[in-house]
Coordinates of C-alpha atoms in Angstrom, one line a residue:
M30 CA 161.8 31.8 38.9
V31 CA 163.8 31.9 35.7
D32 CA 161.9 32.8 32.6
R33 CA 162.8 31.4 29.1
V34 CA 162.8 32.8 25.7
L35 CA 162.9 30.2 22.9
F36 CA 164.0 31.3 19.3
V37 CA 162.7 29.1 16.5
C38 CA 163.8 28.9 12.7
H39 CA 163.8 26.3 10.1
A40 CA 167.0 24.3 10.7
N41 CA 168.4 25.9 13.8
L42 CA 171.6 26.6 12.1
C43 CA 171.6 30.3 11.3
R44 CA 168.8 32.7 12.5
S45 CA 167.7 31.1 15.6
P46 CA 171.3 30.5 16.9
M47 CA 172.2 34.1 16.1
A48 CA 169.3 35.3 17.8
E49 CA 170.1 33.2 20.9
Y50 CA 173.6 34.6 21.2
I51 CA 172.5 38.1 20.6
A52 CA 169.7 37.8 23.3
R53 CA 172.1 36.4 25.7
R54 CA 174.2 39.6 25.4
L55 CA 171.2 42.0 25.5
L56 CA 169.6 40.2 28.5
A57 CA 172.8 39.6 30.4
G58 CA 172.2 40.0 34.2
R59 CA 168.5 39.3 34.0
A60 CA 166.8 36.1 35.3
V61 CA 166.1 35.0 31.6
T62 CA 167.5 32.1 29.8
V63 CA 167.4 31.7 26.0
A64 CA 167.6 28.7 23.8
S65 CA 166.9 27.9 20.2
A66 CA 165.3 25.1 18.0
G67 CA 164.3 24.5 14.4
T68 CA 161.1 23.3 13.1
D69 CA 162.8 21.1 10.6
A70 CA 166.2 20.8 12.3
V71 CA 168.5 17.8 12.3
D72 CA 169.7 17.2 15.9
D73 CA 173.4 17.7 16.8
L74 CA 174.7 19.7 13.9
P75 CA 177.1 22.7 14.4
M76 CA 176.0 26.3 13.8
H77 CA 176.7 27.6 10.2
P78 CA 180.2 29.0 10.0
Y79 CA 179.0 32.6 9.1
A80 CA 176.4 32.5 12.0
A81 CA 179.1 31.0 14.4
D82 CA 181.5 33.8 13.4
L83 CA 178.9 36.4 14.1
A84 CA 177.8 34.7 17.4
A85 CA 181.4 34.8 18.5
E86 CA 181.4 38.6 18.1
T87 CA 178.6 38.7 20.8
G88 CA 181.2 37.4 23.2
G89 CA 179.8 34.0 23.3
D90 CA 181.5 30.7 22.3
P91 CA 179.5 29.0 19.7
T92 CA 181.9 26.0 19.5
D93 CA 179.6 23.6 21.5
F94 CA 176.4 24.8 19.9
R95 CA 174.3 21.9 18.4
S96 CA 171.1 22.2 16.5
R97 CA 168.0 20.7 18.0
R98 CA 164.6 19.9 16.5
L99 CA 161.7 21.7 17.9
R100 CA 159.6 19.7 20.3
R101 CA 156.5 20.4 22.2
E102 CA 158.3 20.5 25.7
H103 CA 160.4 23.3 24.3
L104 CA 157.3 25.4 23.6
V105 CA 155.6 24.4 27.0
G106 CA 158.5 25.5 29.0
A107 CA 158.9 28.9 27.3
T108 CA 157.7 32.2 28.6
L109 CA 158.1 33.7 25.2
V110 CA 158.6 32.0 21.7
L111 CA 159.9 34.0 18.9
A112 CA 159.9 32.5 15.5
A113 CA 161.8 33.6 12.4
T114 CA 158.8 33.5 10.1
R115 CA 154.9 33.3 10.2
R116 CA 155.2 29.8 8.9
Q117 CA 157.2 28.8 11.8
R118 CA 155.1 30.5 14.3
S119 CA 152.2 28.6 12.9
V120 CA 154.2 25.3 13.5
C121 CA 154.8 26.3 17.2
T122 CA 151.2 27.0 17.9
A123 CA 150.0 23.9 16.2
L124 CA 152.5 21.7 18.2
A125 CA 151.6 23.5 21.4
P126 CA 148.2 25.4 21.1
A127 CA 148.4 26.7 24.7
S128 CA 151.6 28.8 23.7
L129 CA 149.6 30.9 21.1
H130 CA 149.5 34.0 23.3
R131 CA 153.2 34.0 24.0
T132 CA 154.3 33.0 20.4
F133 CA 155.2 35.8 18.0
T134 CA 157.6 36.4 15.1
L135 CA 160.7 38.1 16.1
R136 CA 160.1 41.1 14.0
Q137 CA 156.3 41.3 15.0
F138 CA 157.3 41.2 18.7
G139 CA 160.0 43.9 18.3
R140 CA 157.3 46.3 16.8
L141 CA 154.9 45.3 19.6
A142 CA 157.4 45.8 22.3
A143 CA 158.5 49.2 20.9
A144 CA 154.9 50.3 21.0
A145 CA 154.1 48.9 24.5
D146 CA 153.5 51.0 27.6
P147 CA 156.1 50.0 30.2
T148 CA 154.6 48.0 33.0
T149 CA 154.8 49.2 36.6
D150 CA 153.7 46.0 38.2
P151 CA 155.8 43.1 37.0
A152 CA 154.4 40.7 39.7
D153 CA 155.0 37.6 37.6
G154 CA 158.5 38.8 36.5
P155 CA 160.0 41.2 34.0
L156 CA 159.8 38.9 31.0
R157 CA 156.1 38.0 31.5
A158 CA 155.3 41.7 32.2
A159 CA 157.0 42.5 28.9
V160 CA 155.1 39.7 27.0
E161 CA 151.8 41.0 28.4
A162 CA 152.6 44.7 27.7
A163 CA 153.6 43.7 24.0
A164 CA 150.3 41.7 23.6
R165 CA 148.3 44.6 24.8
A166 CA 150.1 46.8 22.2
R167 CA 148.9 44.4 19.5
G168 CA 145.4 46.0 19.6
R169 CA 146.9 49.6 18.9
L170 CA 149.0 48.8 15.8
Q171 CA 147.9 48.3 12.2
P172 CA 148.6 44.9 10.9
A173 CA 151.9 44.5 9.1
T174 CA 152.3 43.7 5.4
G175 CA 152.6 40.0 4.6
D176 CA 156.3 39.5 4.7
A177 CA 157.1 42.3 7.3
D178 CA 157.0 39.8 10.0
D179 CA 159.4 37.2 8.3
L180 CA 163.1 37.4 9.0
R181 CA 164.9 36.5 5.8
D182 CA 166.9 33.3 5.9
P183 CA 170.6 34.0 5.0
I184 CA 171.5 30.5 4.2
G185 CA 173.1 30.3 0.8
G186 CA 174.1 34.0 1.1
T187 CA 177.3 35.9 1.9
V188 CA 178.7 36.8 5.2
A189 CA 177.1 40.3 4.5
D190 CA 173.8 38.7 4.3
F191 CA 174.3 37.0 7.7
R192 CA 175.5 40.3 9.1
R193 CA 172.4 42.0 7.9
C194 CA 170.2 39.2 9.4
A195 CA 172.0 39.6 12.8
E196 CA 171.5 43.3 12.7
E197 CA 167.7 42.8 12.1
I198 CA 167.6 40.4 15.0
E199 CA 169.3 42.9 17.2
R200 CA 167.0 45.7 16.2
S201 CA 164.0 43.4 16.9
M202 CA 165.5 42.5 20.2
R203 CA 166.3 46.0 21.6
P204 CA 162.7 46.8 22.4
L205 CA 162.2 43.6 24.3
A206 CA 165.4 44.2 26.4
A207 CA 164.2 47.8 27.1
L208 CA 160.7 46.6 28.2
I209 CA 162.4 43.9 30.6
A210 CA 164.6 46.6 32.0
T211 CA 161.6 49.0 32.7
A212 CA 159.8 46.1 34.4
G213 CA 162.5 45.2 36.9

């Protein structure tokens, strides 16, 4: 069984594609697929040039990347949904209410995964075990301040702004990769 991580941002041109490529590198060798979509995306646009340059640095080839608008079936088929902002997380759960317990902001999930106790029984697979462990950690952490869960959109910024965003994505993804590694 292959598990799926879905990254969601606004236009599927910057944050979620960068997250997709970073996750591919961090989760290489695991039975996990990654994809991305945008709550307000226009289908079939290329990745933003700065994001494409950073994605290429991960070893991937972003040449064939094309944006896609978020659809209910994307959410239903995902084991874990990681949104760039609280607003986008809300759009996801409104579109597919059953995804509520496996939908987080990327930064929120990074904090939860870092605080989670590693699972010793990944019967349903390492990603599902990681999601459950992070969800259990939710009750032990103080709520974050309003914008602490939101990943700032670098659109309109410099290449340095895109790099800072990519670094934040990677920082938020590392705890998930570590939880998956401990689960199997």
